[in-house]
């Protein structure tokens, strides 16, 4: 096997979106993907991350324009509502597809 | 390593709103209240049966939402909820038609009672399916049995069954509620100050 053949085999792995690939961020995006929007508390409960940890990951996702964070008032109480942007939704779909292709063709000889 | 099932994730997120047991408490109070009302012929129990409504709405607002947060579900979920609404409308119309058949014909009461029991149970089970509220399958069956007993044996069998079914639902609801409070304690820090 030459070097170029080896790197061709590993190309799908190199294409993985590293921002999404982190387990905590993957969990956050998976939860946001299946709903229209969710508030901060809901994400804490569903992901079981700490508030600080969740904030840190949300900032990274917001910086990459994968999520949108808005302050809304519901029953006169402030709620930070988080939703996927169109780009974030597309990136997540592409990540799911790329993960499927990473393992296709892997066989034990 | 478990697979991430996105459908199951959405279902669990929606089902978390039923973890508080408030719907069980509401249904339990209603069924037990109506049963006791029929047994005692005391109007006060009709009011008691309705007490579940403010408990449900105020409980959701004051206890559930501050503990599990707020989410806007996707259009798929909203479509499911619309289906539930249509099922309820159609079932009310069908029940009225069935009742008019009972009045106009001399049909065997056991057969009609069975049809009524199955239809009531069936409607609640279908709602349970679309709402992903699994305990409603049990309550649907209990309600169907109650309707059958009421139609076949009248009082006190029917009202007694309603009271017992209500008691079961209320007990399950209270257990769920206590578990919910333990699982989702109020967070000390305000989670909305992070941004």
Short mmCIF file of C-alpha atoms in Angstrom, two decimals:
data_model
loop_
_atom_site.label_atom_id
_atom_site.label_comp_id
_atom_site.label_asym_id
_atom_site.label_seq_id
_atom_site.Cartn_x
_atom_site.Cartn_y
_atom_site.Cartn_z
CA UNK A 1 0.00 0.00 0.00
CA UNK A 2 1.49 3.33 -1.03
CA UNK A 3 1.24 6.53 1.02
CA UNK A 4 -1.33 8.05 -1.39
CA UNK A 5 -3.54 4.94 -1.17
CA UNK A 6 -3.34 5.13 2.64
CA UNK A 7 -4.27 8.82 2.76
CA UNK A 8 -7.16 8.23 0.30
CA UNK A 9 -8.57 5.62 2.67
CA UNK A 10 -8.39 8.10 5.56
CA UNK A 11 -9.79 11.10 3.65
CA UNK A 12 -13.35 10.67 5.03
CA UNK A 13 -11.94 10.88 8.56
CA UNK A 14 -10.03 14.06 7.74
CA UNK A 15 -13.26 15.63 6.46
CA UNK A 16 -15.12 15.24 9.78
CA UNK A 17 -16.33 18.54 11.21
CA UNK A 18 -14.23 18.79 14.37
CA UNK A 19 -16.48 21.43 15.88
CA UNK A 20 -19.42 19.02 15.84
CA UNK A 21 -17.32 15.94 16.55
CA UNK A 22 -16.71 16.85 20.21
CA UNK A 23 -19.12 14.67 22.30
CA UNK A 24 -20.71 17.50 24.30
CA UNK A 25 -21.28 19.67 21.23
CA UNK A 26 -22.60 16.67 19.31
CA UNK A 27 -25.16 16.12 22.09
CA UNK A 28 -26.14 19.79 22.08
CA UNK A 29 -26.58 19.89 18.31
CA UNK A 30 -28.47 16.57 18.26
CA UNK A 31 -30.98 17.99 20.76
CA UNK A 32 -31.31 21.26 18.87
CA UNK A 33 -31.73 19.40 15.58
CA UNK A 34 -34.92 17.66 16.73
CA UNK A 35 -36.66 20.78 18.07
CA UNK A 36 -37.36 24.29 16.77
CA UNK A 37 -35.64 25.98 19.72
CA UNK A 38 -34.88 25.30 23.37
CA UNK A 39 -33.91 27.37 26.34
CA UNK A 40 -30.69 27.10 28.31
CA UNK A 41 -32.27 25.17 31.20
CA UNK A 42 -33.78 22.58 28.84
CA UNK A 43 -30.38 21.92 27.29
CA UNK A 44 -28.79 21.56 30.72
CA UNK A 45 -31.42 19.00 31.70
CA UNK A 46 -31.23 17.02 28.48
CA UNK A 47 -27.42 17.04 28.06
CA UNK A 48 -26.61 16.95 31.81
CA UNK A 49 -23.73 19.34 31.23
CA UNK A 50 -22.93 21.97 33.84
CA UNK A 51 -24.02 25.53 33.13
CA UNK A 52 -20.44 26.71 32.62
CA UNK A 53 -19.60 23.82 30.32
CA UNK A 54 -22.74 24.33 28.27
CA UNK A 55 -22.10 28.09 27.97
CA UNK A 56 -18.59 27.47 26.72
CA UNK A 57 -19.74 25.05 24.02
CA UNK A 58 -22.63 27.28 22.99
CA UNK A 59 -20.27 30.21 22.50
CA UNK A 60 -18.07 28.12 20.20
CA UNK A 61 -21.11 27.02 18.19
CA UNK A 62 -22.40 30.57 18.02
CA UNK A 63 -19.01 31.86 16.84
CA UNK A 64 -19.15 29.29 14.03
CA UNK A 65 -22.67 30.50 13.17
CA UNK A 66 -24.13 27.06 13.81
CA UNK A 67 -26.57 28.30 16.43
CA UNK A 68 -28.51 31.45 17.15
CA UNK A 69 -29.03 32.70 20.69
CA UNK A 70 -31.89 35.05 21.43
CA UNK A 71 -33.32 36.48 24.62
CA UNK A 72 -37.09 36.20 24.73
CA UNK A 73 -39.62 37.02 27.40
CA UNK A 74 -42.11 34.30 28.28
CA UNK A 75 -44.64 35.18 30.98
CA UNK A 76 -42.51 38.21 31.84
CA UNK A 77 -39.48 36.02 32.55
CA UNK A 78 -36.36 36.13 30.40
CA UNK A 79 -35.50 32.96 28.51
CA UNK A 80 -32.39 32.46 26.47
CA UNK A 81 -33.66 30.54 23.44
CA UNK A 82 -31.18 28.62 21.35
CA UNK A 83 -31.83 27.28 17.87
CA UNK A 84 -29.84 25.90 14.97
CA UNK A 85 -29.18 28.27 12.10
CA UNK A 86 -29.74 27.01 8.55
CA UNK A 87 -25.98 26.61 8.31
CA UNK A 88 -25.88 24.68 11.57
CA UNK A 89 -28.68 22.37 10.45
CA UNK A 90 -26.91 21.74 7.15
CA UNK A 91 -23.57 21.14 8.90
CA UNK A 92 -25.14 18.65 11.29
CA UNK A 93 -26.80 16.74 8.43
CA UNK A 94 -23.48 16.64 6.57
CA UNK A 95 -21.71 15.46 9.71
CA UNK A 96 -24.21 12.60 10.14
CA UNK A 97 -23.70 11.58 6.49
CA UNK A 98 -19.92 11.81 6.75
CA UNK A 99 -19.89 9.61 9.85
CA UNK A 100 -21.86 6.96 7.97
CA UNK A 101 -19.31 7.01 5.13
CA UNK A 102 -16.32 6.85 7.47
CA UNK A 103 -17.22 3.30 8.49
CA UNK A 104 -18.55 2.03 5.16
CA UNK A 105 -15.95 -0.23 3.66
CA UNK A 106 -14.15 -0.83 6.92
CA UNK A 107 -13.88 -4.56 7.15
CA UNK A 108 -11.94 -7.03 9.21
CA UNK A 109 -9.74 -9.16 6.99
CA UNK B 1 -21.60 2.50 22.52
CA UNK B 2 -25.27 3.35 22.03
CA UNK B 3 -26.45 4.77 18.70
CA UNK B 4 -27.90 8.28 18.66
CA UNK B 5 -31.50 7.81 17.55
CA UNK B 6 -32.77 11.28 16.69
CA UNK B 7 -36.42 10.21 16.71
CA UNK B 8 -36.01 8.69 20.17
CA UNK B 9 -34.21 11.85 21.33
CA UNK B 10 -37.16 14.00 20.25
CA UNK B 11 -39.63 11.57 21.80
CA UNK B 12 -37.76 11.62 25.13
CA UNK B 13 -37.61 15.42 25.08
CA UNK B 14 -41.38 15.63 24.53
CA UNK B 15 -42.09 12.83 27.04
CA UNK B 16 -40.13 14.70 29.73
CA UNK B 17 -43.12 17.05 29.98
CA UNK B 18 -45.19 14.09 31.23
CA UNK B 19 -42.65 13.03 33.82
CA UNK B 20 -44.14 15.42 36.38
CA UNK B 21 -47.25 13.20 36.81
CA UNK B 22 -49.58 16.21 36.63
CA UNK B 23 -51.66 14.75 33.80
CA UNK B 24 -52.02 11.54 35.83
CA UNK B 25 -53.12 13.56 38.88
CA UNK B 26 -55.63 15.49 36.74
CA UNK B 27 -57.11 12.32 35.20
CA UNK B 28 -57.12 10.58 38.59
CA UNK B 29 -58.92 13.41 40.35
CA UNK B 30 -61.43 13.66 37.50
CA UNK B 31 -62.25 9.94 37.37
CA UNK B 32 -62.34 9.49 41.13
CA UNK B 33 -64.35 12.68 41.60
CA UNK B 34 -66.97 11.66 39.02
CA UNK B 35 -67.15 8.16 40.53
CA UNK B 36 -67.67 9.44 44.08
CA UNK B 37 -70.18 12.00 42.78
CA UNK B 38 -72.27 9.17 41.30
CA UNK B 39 -71.97 7.06 44.45
CA UNK B 40 -72.86 9.85 46.89
CA UNK B 41 -75.05 12.01 44.64
CA UNK B 42 -73.25 15.01 46.13
CA UNK B 43 -72.59 17.91 43.72
CA UNK B 44 -69.49 18.94 45.70
CA UNK B 45 -67.63 16.06 44.13
CA UNK B 46 -68.30 17.45 40.68
CA UNK B 47 -66.35 20.52 41.76
CA UNK B 48 -63.66 18.26 43.17
CA UNK B 49 -63.48 16.45 39.83
CA UNK B 50 -62.80 19.80 38.15
CA UNK B 51 -60.11 20.73 40.69
CA UNK B 52 -57.59 18.86 38.61
CA UNK B 53 -57.74 21.50 35.87
CA UNK B 54 -56.14 24.39 37.81
CA UNK B 55 -53.73 21.92 39.42
CA UNK B 56 -52.61 20.83 35.96
CA UNK B 57 -52.17 24.29 34.46
CA UNK B 58 -50.72 26.02 37.50
CA UNK B 59 -48.47 23.04 38.23
CA UNK B 60 -47.06 23.08 34.70
CA UNK B 61 -46.38 26.80 34.93
CA UNK B 62 -45.04 27.00 38.48
CA UNK B 63 -43.32 23.63 38.92
CA UNK B 64 -42.62 21.85 35.62
CA UNK B 65 -41.39 24.62 33.33
CA UNK B 66 -39.02 26.19 35.89
CA UNK B 67 -37.44 22.77 36.45
CA UNK B 68 -37.08 21.33 32.97
CA UNK B 69 -36.99 24.44 30.83
CA UNK B 70 -38.85 25.53 27.77
CA UNK B 71 -38.75 24.16 24.26
CA UNK B 72 -40.55 24.88 21.00
CA UNK B 73 -41.03 21.57 19.28
CA UNK B 74 -40.71 21.00 15.56
CA UNK B 75 -43.50 21.11 12.99
CA UNK B 76 -43.62 17.28 13.00
CA UNK B 77 -44.59 17.33 16.67
CA UNK B 78 -47.09 20.14 16.12
CA UNK B 79 -48.67 18.07 13.31
CA UNK B 80 -49.00 15.13 15.72
CA UNK B 81 -50.73 17.36 18.25
CA UNK B 82 -53.11 18.58 15.54
CA UNK B 83 -53.93 14.93 14.77
CA UNK B 84 -54.78 14.44 18.46
CA UNK B 85 -57.16 17.38 18.31
CA UNK B 86 -58.91 15.93 15.25
CA UNK B 87 -59.11 12.49 16.90
CA UNK B 88 -60.81 14.08 19.90
CA UNK B 89 -63.28 15.99 17.71
CA UNK B 90 -64.14 12.91 15.63
CA UNK B 91 -64.47 10.72 18.74
CA UNK B 92 -66.87 13.17 20.38
CA UNK B 93 -69.02 13.17 17.22
CA UNK B 94 -68.84 9.38 16.98
CA UNK B 95 -69.82 9.03 20.65
CA UNK B 96 -72.85 11.27 20.14
CA UNK B 97 -73.89 9.21 17.09
CA UNK B 98 -73.43 5.96 19.03
CA UNK B 99 -75.49 7.32 21.92
CA UNK B 100 -78.27 8.29 19.52
CA UNK B 101 -78.22 4.70 18.18
CA UNK B 102 -78.64 3.37 21.70
CA UNK B 103 -81.63 5.61 22.28
CA UNK B 104 -83.31 4.79 18.96
CA UNK B 105 -82.74 1.02 18.84
CA UNK B 106 -83.32 -1.93 21.14
CA UNK B 107 -79.82 -3.33 20.70
CA UNK B 108 -78.29 -5.81 23.18
CA UNK B 109 -76.85 -3.64 25.95
CA UNK B 110 -73.79 -5.84 26.48
CA UNK B 111 -72.82 -5.45 22.82
CA UNK B 112 -73.30 -1.69 22.89
CA UNK B 113 -71.49 -1.50 26.22
CA UNK B 114 -68.57 -3.46 24.76
CA UNK B 115 -68.46 -1.24 21.68
CA UNK B 116 -68.54 1.85 23.86
CA UNK B 117 -65.85 0.54 26.18
CA UNK B 118 -63.59 -0.41 23.28
CA UNK B 119 -64.14 2.90 21.51
CA UNK B 120 -63.38 5.00 24.61
CA UNK B 121 -60.31 2.91 25.37
CA UNK B 122 -59.29 3.01 21.72
CA UNK B 123 -59.51 6.79 21.47
CA UNK B 124 -57.36 7.27 24.57
CA UNK B 125 -54.84 4.71 23.32
CA UNK B 126 -54.56 6.49 19.98
CA UNK B 127 -54.04 9.79 21.81
CA UNK B 128 -51.39 8.03 23.94
CA UNK B 129 -49.62 6.95 20.76
CA UNK B 130 -49.54 10.42 19.19
CA UNK B 131 -48.72 12.18 22.45
CA UNK B 132 -45.98 9.65 23.40
CA UNK B 133 -47.71 9.50 26.79
CA UNK B 134 -47.37 5.77 27.55
CA UNK B 135 -49.24 5.73 30.87
CA UNK B 136 -52.34 6.91 29.00
CA UNK B 137 -52.61 3.40 27.49
CA UNK B 138 -53.30 2.07 31.00
CA UNK B 139 -55.75 4.88 31.79
CA UNK B 140 -57.50 4.30 28.47
CA UNK B 141 -58.01 0.61 29.30
CA UNK B 142 -59.22 1.46 32.82
CA UNK B 143 -61.62 4.04 31.40
CA UNK B 144 -62.92 1.55 28.83
CA UNK B 145 -63.56 -1.03 31.58
CA UNK B 146 -65.32 1.64 33.66
CA UNK B 147 -67.61 2.56 30.75
CA UNK B 148 -68.41 -1.13 30.13
CA UNK B 149 -69.22 -1.76 33.80
CA UNK B 150 -71.37 1.37 33.95
CA UNK B 151 -73.37 0.37 30.87
CA UNK B 152 -73.82 -3.28 31.86
CA UNK B 153 -74.23 -3.11 35.63
CA UNK B 154 -75.00 0.54 36.32
CA UNK B 155 -74.45 1.80 39.86
CA UNK B 156 -72.55 1.04 42.07
CA UNK B 157 -70.25 -1.06 39.83
CA UNK B 158 -69.54 1.69 37.31
CA UNK B 159 -68.92 4.55 39.76
CA UNK B 160 -66.88 2.22 41.96
CA UNK B 161 -64.71 1.27 38.98
CA UNK B 162 -64.33 4.97 38.14
CA UNK B 163 -63.26 5.75 41.71
CA UNK B 164 -60.75 2.89 41.80
CA UNK B 165 -59.36 3.79 38.35
CA UNK B 166 -59.07 7.40 39.47
CA UNK B 167 -57.29 6.26 42.61
CA UNK B 168 -54.80 4.27 40.56
CA UNK B 169 -54.08 7.21 38.25
CA UNK B 170 -53.79 9.62 41.18
CA UNK B 171 -51.38 7.32 43.01
CA UNK B 172 -49.20 6.89 39.94
CA UNK B 173 -49.33 10.65 39.41
CA UNK B 174 -48.22 11.43 42.95
CA UNK B 175 -45.34 8.93 42.74
CA UNK B 176 -44.29 10.43 39.39
CA UNK B 177 -44.52 13.94 40.87
CA UNK B 178 -42.27 13.10 43.84
CA UNK B 179 -39.77 11.37 41.53
CA UNK B 180 -39.86 14.40 39.23
CA UNK B 181 -39.08 16.81 42.08
CA UNK B 182 -36.07 14.65 43.06
CA UNK B 183 -34.84 14.23 39.49
CA UNK B 184 -35.19 17.92 38.59
CA UNK B 185 -34.42 19.99 41.71
CA UNK B 186 -34.53 23.76 41.34
CA UNK B 187 -31.12 24.88 40.15
CA UNK B 188 -29.45 27.26 42.63
CA UNK B 189 -27.96 29.61 40.10
CA UNK B 190 -30.09 31.36 37.57
CA UNK B 191 -29.43 29.50 34.37
CA UNK B 192 -30.46 32.41 32.25
CA UNK B 193 -27.64 34.68 33.43
CA UNK B 194 -25.08 32.82 31.33
CA UNK B 195 -25.51 35.09 28.30
#
